[in-house]
Coordinates of C-alpha atoms in Angstrom, one line a residue:
X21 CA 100.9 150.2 135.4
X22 CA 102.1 152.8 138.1
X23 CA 105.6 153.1 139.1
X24 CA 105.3 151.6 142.8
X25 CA 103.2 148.4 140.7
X26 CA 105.7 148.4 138.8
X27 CA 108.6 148.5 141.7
X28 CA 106.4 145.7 143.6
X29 CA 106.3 142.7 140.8
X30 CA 110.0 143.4 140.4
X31 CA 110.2 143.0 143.8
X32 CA 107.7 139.9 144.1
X33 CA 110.0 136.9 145.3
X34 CA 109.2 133.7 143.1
X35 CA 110.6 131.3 144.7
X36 CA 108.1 128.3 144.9
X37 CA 108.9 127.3 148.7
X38 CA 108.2 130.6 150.3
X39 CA 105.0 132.0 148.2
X40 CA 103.6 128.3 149.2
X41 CA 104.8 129.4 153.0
X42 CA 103.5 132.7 152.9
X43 CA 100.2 131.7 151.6
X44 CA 99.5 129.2 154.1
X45 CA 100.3 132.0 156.4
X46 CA 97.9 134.6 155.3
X47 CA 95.3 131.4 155.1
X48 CA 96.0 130.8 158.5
X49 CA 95.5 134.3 159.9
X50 CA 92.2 134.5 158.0
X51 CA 90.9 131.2 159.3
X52 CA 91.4 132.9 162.8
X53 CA 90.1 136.0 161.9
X54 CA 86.9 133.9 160.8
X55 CA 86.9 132.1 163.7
X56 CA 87.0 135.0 166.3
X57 CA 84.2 136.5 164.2
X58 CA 82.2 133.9 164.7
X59 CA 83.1 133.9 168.5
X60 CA 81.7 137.9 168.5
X61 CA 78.4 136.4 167.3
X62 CA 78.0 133.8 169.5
X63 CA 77.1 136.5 172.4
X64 CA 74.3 138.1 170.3
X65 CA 71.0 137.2 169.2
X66 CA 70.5 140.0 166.3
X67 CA 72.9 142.4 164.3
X68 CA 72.5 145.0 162.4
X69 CA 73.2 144.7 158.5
X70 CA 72.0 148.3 157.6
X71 CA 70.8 151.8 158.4
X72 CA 68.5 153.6 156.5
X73 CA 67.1 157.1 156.9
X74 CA 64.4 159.0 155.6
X75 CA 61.3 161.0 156.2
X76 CA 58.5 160.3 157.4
X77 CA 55.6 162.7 157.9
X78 CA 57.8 165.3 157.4
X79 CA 60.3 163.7 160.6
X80 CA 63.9 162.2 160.1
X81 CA 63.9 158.5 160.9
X82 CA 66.1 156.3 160.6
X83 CA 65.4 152.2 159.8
X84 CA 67.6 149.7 161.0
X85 CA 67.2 146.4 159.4
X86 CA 68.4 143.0 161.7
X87 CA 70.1 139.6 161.0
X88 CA 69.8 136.7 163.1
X89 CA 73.3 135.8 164.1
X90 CA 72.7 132.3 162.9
X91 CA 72.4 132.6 159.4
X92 CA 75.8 135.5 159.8
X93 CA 77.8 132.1 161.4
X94 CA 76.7 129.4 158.4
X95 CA 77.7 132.4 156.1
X96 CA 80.9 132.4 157.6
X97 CA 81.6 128.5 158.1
X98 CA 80.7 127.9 154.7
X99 CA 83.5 130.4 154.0
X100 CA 85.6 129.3 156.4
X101 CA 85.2 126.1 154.8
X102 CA 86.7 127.3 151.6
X103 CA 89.9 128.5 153.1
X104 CA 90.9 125.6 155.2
X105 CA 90.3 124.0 151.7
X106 CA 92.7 126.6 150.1
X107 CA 94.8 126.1 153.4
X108 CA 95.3 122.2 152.6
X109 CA 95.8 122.4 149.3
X110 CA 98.7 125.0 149.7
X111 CA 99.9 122.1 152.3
X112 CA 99.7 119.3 150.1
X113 CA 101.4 121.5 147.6
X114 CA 104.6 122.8 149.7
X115 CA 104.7 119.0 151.1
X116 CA 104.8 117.6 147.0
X117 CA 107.2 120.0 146.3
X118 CA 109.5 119.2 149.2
X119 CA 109.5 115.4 148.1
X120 CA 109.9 116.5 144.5
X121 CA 113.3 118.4 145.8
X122 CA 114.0 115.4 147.2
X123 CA 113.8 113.3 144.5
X124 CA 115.8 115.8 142.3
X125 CA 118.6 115.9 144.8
X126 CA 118.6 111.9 145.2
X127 CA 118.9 111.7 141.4
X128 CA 121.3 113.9 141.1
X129 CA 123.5 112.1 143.6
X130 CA 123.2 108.8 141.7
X131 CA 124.2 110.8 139.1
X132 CA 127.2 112.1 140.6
X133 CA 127.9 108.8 141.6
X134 CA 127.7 107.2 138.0
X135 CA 129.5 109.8 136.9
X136 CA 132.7 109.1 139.6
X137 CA 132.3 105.1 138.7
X138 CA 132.5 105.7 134.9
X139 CA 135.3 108.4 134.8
X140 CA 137.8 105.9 137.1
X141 CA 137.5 107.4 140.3
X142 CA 137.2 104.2 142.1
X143 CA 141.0 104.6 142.1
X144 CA 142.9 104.9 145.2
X145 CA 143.6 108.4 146.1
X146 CA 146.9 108.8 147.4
X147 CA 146.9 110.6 151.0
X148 CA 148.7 114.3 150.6
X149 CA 147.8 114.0 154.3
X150 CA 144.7 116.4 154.2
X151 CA 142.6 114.6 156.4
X152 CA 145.6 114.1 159.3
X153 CA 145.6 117.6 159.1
X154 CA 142.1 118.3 159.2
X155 CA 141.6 115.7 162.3
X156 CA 144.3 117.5 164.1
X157 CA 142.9 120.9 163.6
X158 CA 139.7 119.8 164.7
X159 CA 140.7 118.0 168.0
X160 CA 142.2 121.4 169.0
X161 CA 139.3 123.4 168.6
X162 CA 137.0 121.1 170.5
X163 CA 140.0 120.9 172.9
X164 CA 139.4 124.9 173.6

């Protein structure tokens, strides 16, 4: 690999959450790029694929060769198709691993809470007078 490849995968963030995001961005700005394309063809009848040139009894000419729009626009639905497939499966996937993340923190919380029930602290605490303080510091700054 090249230096600046190398430089980029270092770079490359791996965090789950936002390569789902970004991807569902970049799927999103090519499902509108298809769709404006398909806009553009809509107001013509024929395109040109490709330009040819040559001679021809001993003159330059030049051969353009036609598309009907139609069959340009079910080339591009059918494509457009597979990225708003792509697009919600990326969904379905941040969405699954949002719940999963969930989960995880829900468990971990039970956990904690095991944890606290097991090792006693179901104890009275005895009041060092934290939380007077903390109330009284906090009614003056909603006071300013």
């Amino acid at each position: 690999m090249e230096e600046d490849e190398l430089n980029l995968i270092k770079n490359i963030e791996i965090e789950k959450r936002r390569l789902l995001e970004q991807e569902i961005q970049l799927l999103t700005i090519r499902e509108r790029r298809m769709l404006k394309r398909i806009e553009n063809l809509k107001e013509k009848d024929m395109t040109i694929v490709s330009v040819k040139s040559g001679t021809e009894k001993g003159m330059d000419t030049e051969l353009n060769e036609y598309e009907g729009t139609l069959g340009q626009i079910q080339n591009i639905e059918e494509a457009l198709t597979r990225v708003q497939d792509k697009k919600q499966k990326a969904i379905d996937s941040l969405h699954k691993f949002e719940i999963d993340e969930q989960k995880l923190e829900l468990t971990v919380m039970k956990l904690e809470l095991e944890i606290m029930k097991q090792g006693g602290q179901d104890e009275k605490v005895e009041d060092d007078g934290f939380m007077e303080a903390l109330k009284s510091e906090v009614g003056d700054t909603w006071d300013d």
